[in-house]
Tab-separated table of C-alpha atoms and ligand atoms in Angstrom:
chain	number	residue	atom	x	y	z
J	1	UNK	CA	194.137	238.996	135.539
J	2	UNK	CA	195.855	242.508	136.415
J	3	UNK	CA	198.329	242.667	133.424
J	4	UNK	CA	200.638	245.203	135.688
J	5	UNK	CA	203.207	243.852	138.188
J	6	UNK	CA	201.685	243.856	141.082
J	7	UNK	CA	204.009	246.162	142.540
J	8	UNK	CA	204.225	248.483	139.445
J	9	UNK	CA	200.603	248.627	139.785
J	10	UNK	CA	200.477	249.873	143.911
J	11	UNK	CA	203.696	251.812	142.642
J	12	UNK	CA	201.438	254.034	140.629
J	13	UNK	CA	198.474	254.210	142.506
J	14	UNK	CA	200.789	255.064	145.496
J	15	UNK	CA	202.235	258.135	143.629
J	16	UNK	CA	198.802	259.536	143.536
J	17	UNK	CA	198.668	262.676	145.665
J	18	UNK	CA	196.391	262.672	149.466
J	19	UNK	CA	192.906	262.690	147.919
J	20	UNK	CA	190.074	263.617	150.100
J	21	UNK	CA	188.591	260.591	152.429
J	22	UNK	CA	185.287	260.249	150.717
J	23	UNK	CA	187.778	259.162	147.755
J	24	UNK	CA	189.493	256.574	149.338
J	25	UNK	CA	186.457	255.097	151.330
J	26	UNK	CA	184.798	254.838	147.315
J	27	UNK	CA	188.061	252.695	146.621
J	28	UNK	CA	187.778	250.641	149.712
J	29	UNK	CA	183.674	250.522	148.671
J	30	UNK	CA	184.688	249.218	144.918
J	31	UNK	CA	187.513	246.413	146.332
J	32	UNK	CA	184.719	245.307	149.043
J	33	UNK	CA	181.788	244.915	146.324
J	34	UNK	CA	183.943	244.234	143.446
J	35	UNK	CA	182.909	247.282	141.704
J	36	UNK	CA	184.490	247.990	138.254
J	37	UNK	CA	186.271	252.223	139.551
J	38	UNK	CA	189.082	253.448	137.167
J	39	UNK	CA	191.210	253.173	140.308
J	40	UNK	CA	193.517	255.908	141.764
J	41	UNK	CA	196.319	256.285	139.142
J	42	UNK	CA	194.196	256.225	135.671
J	43	UNK	CA	192.001	258.590	137.570
J	44	UNK	CA	194.380	261.410	138.752
J	45	UNK	CA	195.247	260.703	134.865
J	46	UNK	CA	192.079	261.504	133.852
J	47	UNK	CA	192.428	264.801	135.965
J	48	UNK	CA	195.871	265.788	135.203
J	49	UNK	CA	194.150	265.344	131.523
J	50	UNK	CA	191.276	267.513	132.117
J	51	UNK	CA	193.205	270.410	134.078
J	52	UNK	CA	195.752	270.167	130.904
J	53	UNK	CA	193.214	270.883	128.196
J	54	UNK	CA	191.427	273.380	130.208
J	55	UNK	CA	188.429	271.153	129.730
J	56	UNK	CA	184.805	272.819	131.002
J	57	UNK	CA	182.867	270.583	129.215
J	58	UNK	CA	182.967	266.490	129.951
J	59	UNK	CA	180.619	263.978	129.108
J	60	UNK	CA	180.952	260.376	130.952
J	61	UNK	CA	179.129	257.769	129.665
J	62	UNK	CA	179.211	254.675	132.311
J	63	UNK	CA	179.606	256.484	135.399
J	64	UNK	CA	178.710	254.397	138.676
J	65	UNK	CA	178.702	256.086	142.038
J	66	UNK	CA	180.471	258.865	140.696
J	67	UNK	CA	183.758	258.014	141.383
J	68	UNK	CA	185.576	258.577	137.845
J	69	UNK	CA	183.423	261.556	137.974
J	70	UNK	CA	184.894	263.071	141.020
J	71	UNK	CA	188.509	263.307	139.647
J	72	UNK	CA	186.744	265.072	136.038
J	73	UNK	CA	184.587	267.475	138.312
J	74	UNK	CA	187.298	268.714	140.544
J	75	UNK	CA	189.638	269.313	137.414
J	76	UNK	CA	187.110	271.259	135.945
J	77	UNK	CA	186.080	273.254	138.997
J	78	UNK	CA	189.568	274.083	139.055
J	79	UNK	CA	189.143	275.228	135.677
J	80	UNK	CA	186.726	277.279	136.803
J	81	UNK	CA	183.590	275.758	136.252
J	82	UNK	CA	181.415	273.805	133.886
J	83	UNK	CA	179.607	270.625	133.521
J	84	UNK	CA	180.290	266.770	133.906
J	85	UNK	CA	177.923	265.162	132.744
J	86	UNK	CA	177.120	261.730	134.739
J	87	UNK	CA	175.089	259.226	132.785
J	88	UNK	CA	174.302	255.431	134.559
J	89	UNK	CA	171.439	253.353	133.787
J	90	UNK	CA	170.713	252.269	137.315
J	91	UNK	CA	168.636	254.872	139.581
J	92	UNK	CA	170.703	253.253	142.354
J	93	UNK	CA	173.502	254.285	141.719
J	94	UNK	CA	172.668	257.798	140.146
J	95	UNK	CA	171.819	258.188	143.721
J	96	UNK	CA	174.493	256.814	145.517
J	97	UNK	CA	176.701	259.423	143.264
J	98	UNK	CA	174.827	262.235	144.308
J	99	UNK	CA	175.472	261.453	147.559
J	100	UNK	CA	178.875	260.842	147.452
J	101	UNK	CA	179.951	264.241	144.964
J	102	UNK	CA	177.750	266.232	147.378
J	103	UNK	CA	180.076	265.127	150.206
J	104	UNK	CA	182.941	265.614	148.220
J	105	UNK	CA	181.848	269.327	147.294
J	106	UNK	CA	181.222	268.627	143.543
J	107	UNK	CA	177.668	268.045	142.791
J	108	UNK	CA	176.946	271.779	141.892
J	109	UNK	CA	179.269	271.122	138.363
J	110	UNK	CA	177.721	267.701	137.936
J	111	UNK	CA	174.658	267.486	135.935
J	112	UNK	CA	172.906	263.906	136.142
J	113	UNK	CA	171.211	261.492	134.422
J	114	UNK	CA	170.048	258.010	134.473
J	115	UNK	CA	169.559	256.194	130.981
J	116	UNK	CA	171.515	254.583	128.724
J	117	UNK	CA	174.650	256.390	127.881
J	118	UNK	CA	175.040	256.830	123.884
J	119	UNK	CA	171.203	257.547	124.006
J	120	UNK	CA	171.799	260.478	126.779
J	121	UNK	CA	174.948	261.503	124.520
J	122	UNK	CA	172.618	261.150	121.462
J	123	UNK	CA	170.305	263.743	122.812
J	124	UNK	CA	172.886	266.078	124.689
J	125	UNK	CA	173.911	269.499	122.767
J	126	UNK	CA	177.323	269.165	122.414
J	127	UNK	CA	180.317	270.096	121.357
J	128	UNK	CA	182.267	268.521	124.637
J	129	UNK	CA	185.832	269.054	125.543
J	130	UNK	CA	186.185	265.358	126.238
J	131	UNK	CA	184.111	262.223	126.213
J	132	UNK	CA	184.615	259.630	128.107
J	133	UNK	CA	184.133	255.878	127.862
J	134	UNK	CA	183.443	253.634	129.968
J	135	UNK	CA	180.498	251.410	129.239
J	136	UNK	CA	179.528	247.736	128.757
J	137	UNK	CA	182.038	246.837	125.962
J	138	UNK	CA	180.346	245.360	123.375
J	139	UNK	CA	178.856	248.525	123.227
J	140	UNK	CA	181.823	250.758	122.498
J	141	UNK	CA	181.564	250.341	118.690
J	142	UNK	CA	178.272	252.053	118.892
J	143	UNK	CA	179.568	254.914	121.338
J	144	UNK	CA	182.467	255.909	118.773
J	145	UNK	CA	180.051	256.746	115.928
J	146	UNK	CA	178.277	259.120	118.453
J	147	UNK	CA	181.272	260.442	120.514
J	148	UNK	CA	182.789	261.329	116.985
J	149	UNK	CA	179.965	263.824	116.749
J	150	UNK	CA	179.598	265.157	120.110
J	151	UNK	CA	183.438	266.084	120.978
J	152	UNK	CA	184.397	269.305	119.553
J	153	UNK	CA	187.766	269.491	117.135
J	154	UNK	CA	190.932	269.454	119.010
J	155	UNK	CA	188.579	267.447	122.328
J	156	UNK	CA	189.936	264.126	123.924
J	157	UNK	CA	188.135	261.198	123.715
J	158	UNK	CA	189.338	258.776	126.570
J	159	UNK	CA	188.422	255.153	127.164
J	160	UNK	CA	188.691	252.445	129.817
J	161	UNK	CA	189.590	248.737	129.603
J	162	UNK	CA	191.548	249.191	126.513
J	163	UNK	CA	193.634	246.135	127.135
J	164	UNK	CA	190.802	244.307	128.569
J	165	UNK	CA	192.614	242.438	131.147
J	166	UNK	CA	194.851	240.631	128.035
J	167	UNK	CA	191.638	239.024	126.768
J	168	UNK	CA	191.908	241.480	123.101
J	169	UNK	CA	195.491	239.200	122.858
J	170	UNK	CA	194.039	236.018	123.199
J	171	UNK	CA	192.870	235.000	119.796
J	172	UNK	CA	190.334	232.574	120.559
J	173	UNK	CA	188.721	234.896	122.242
J	174	UNK	CA	185.855	235.894	120.465
J	175	UNK	CA	182.968	236.906	122.949
J	176	UNK	CA	181.237	240.174	122.036
J	177	UNK	CA	182.933	242.415	124.298
J	178	UNK	CA	186.452	241.324	123.326
J	179	UNK	CA	185.601	241.775	119.451
J	180	UNK	CA	184.155	245.219	120.611
J	181	UNK	CA	187.090	246.215	122.154
J	182	UNK	CA	189.351	244.832	119.200
J	183	UNK	CA	186.874	246.798	116.391
J	184	UNK	CA	186.974	250.384	118.599
J	185	UNK	CA	190.812	250.404	118.562
J	186	UNK	CA	191.269	249.390	115.031
J	187	UNK	CA	188.545	252.195	114.407
J	188	UNK	CA	190.585	255.112	116.193
J	189	UNK	CA	193.373	253.250	114.960
J	190	UNK	CA	192.780	253.875	111.193
J	191	UNK	CA	191.114	256.781	111.506
J	192	UNK	CA	193.735	259.746	110.998
J	193	UNK	CA	191.705	262.471	112.397
J	194	UNK	CA	192.088	260.789	116.124
J	195	UNK	CA	195.900	261.134	117.590
J	196	UNK	CA	195.927	258.553	119.834
J	197	UNK	CA	197.576	256.257	121.901
J	198	UNK	CA	196.625	253.317	124.903
J	199	UNK	CA	198.299	254.184	128.303
J	200	UNK	CA	199.132	251.024	129.982
J	201	UNK	CA	198.456	252.094	132.920
J	202	UNK	CA	195.749	249.734	134.673
J	203	UNK	CA	193.655	248.076	132.328
J	204	UNK	CA	194.677	250.520	129.149
J	205	UNK	CA	193.305	254.006	129.000
J	206	UNK	CA	193.012	255.324	125.559
J	207	UNK	CA	193.647	258.755	124.729
J	208	UNK	CA	192.354	260.152	121.629
J	209	UNK	CA	192.745	263.440	120.477
J	210	UNK	CA	190.082	264.984	117.610
J	211	UNK	CA	192.731	266.617	115.145
K	301	SAM	C1	182.877	250.410	134.656
K	301	SAM	S1	181.571	250.954	135.522
K	301	SAM	C2	181.972	252.477	136.011
K	301	SAM	C3	182.545	253.028	136.837
K	301	SAM	C4	182.882	254.543	136.375
K	301	SAM	N1	183.742	255.326	135.045
K	301	SAM	C5	184.437	254.898	137.353
K	301	SAM	O1	185.287	254.371	137.475
K	301	SAM	O2	183.662	255.274	139.214
K	301	SAM	C6	180.133	250.991	134.265
K	301	SAM	C7	178.997	251.532	134.922
K	301	SAM	O3	178.244	251.658	133.656
K	301	SAM	C8	176.698	250.881	133.514
K	301	SAM	N2	176.574	251.208	132.381
K	301	SAM	C9	177.457	250.529	131.471
K	301	SAM	N3	176.814	250.081	130.076
K	301	SAM	C10	175.958	251.759	130.280
K	301	SAM	C11	175.448	251.909	129.229
K	301	SAM	N4	175.181	251.489	127.861
K	301	SAM	N5	174.361	252.849	129.490
K	301	SAM	C12	174.324	253.554	131.147
K	301	SAM	N6	175.098	252.633	132.091
K	301	SAM	C13	175.851	252.048	131.634
K	301	SAM	C14	177.005	249.653	134.670
K	301	SAM	O4	176.058	249.510	135.298
K	301	SAM	C15	177.714	250.198	135.603
K	301	SAM	O5	177.457	251.046	136.503
């Protein structure tokens, strides 16, 4: 279920400025193959937040074929350069991402890792300016423990699917993924070191500042 009225979603996507043809092709591919990407409105918001914070070091958990990575990489380049860590456990997706980001002229600011994302973040040398979480939902709480140790003070945690197509509102939904999103939300909310809001764009984007 798409929580946003279709005309609101289409309006917000339509407000995103023209983007490189390759990015639009990836959106079409995602629609064709039913692959979950953050989409233009959320992608552009991630780009905006990255520009706004001047972030140079971004770590992405659960990267796919490089769509969300491209929004962060473009912003990091415009901020003066740095690195965006692309992490996915699927080799084919990692290779597809390399091709896509090269075609977009962004591969020079991306570091590619094939493996489990939380483990990869655990081994990575932080601190990061922004950490974006988009892994399988049941692992969101586990990711939060590591994210908290790898984000700089004053850094931003972004997390997708915080509304989980409305499943979080269904008290009968006790699936691992839904329970994990509820727990993740509760823990961020309860911890005064996070100043956060869930932006109801597409499937809900958490924006949390590490105070
Ligand atoms: C929601 S999709 C990613 C979409 C991407 N962020 C975008 O918007 O373009 C999540 C991807 O990460 C992979 N993934 C999920 N959990 C993961 C984990 N714990 N470690 C590594 N990859 C993971 C999935 O197989 C999938 O390819």
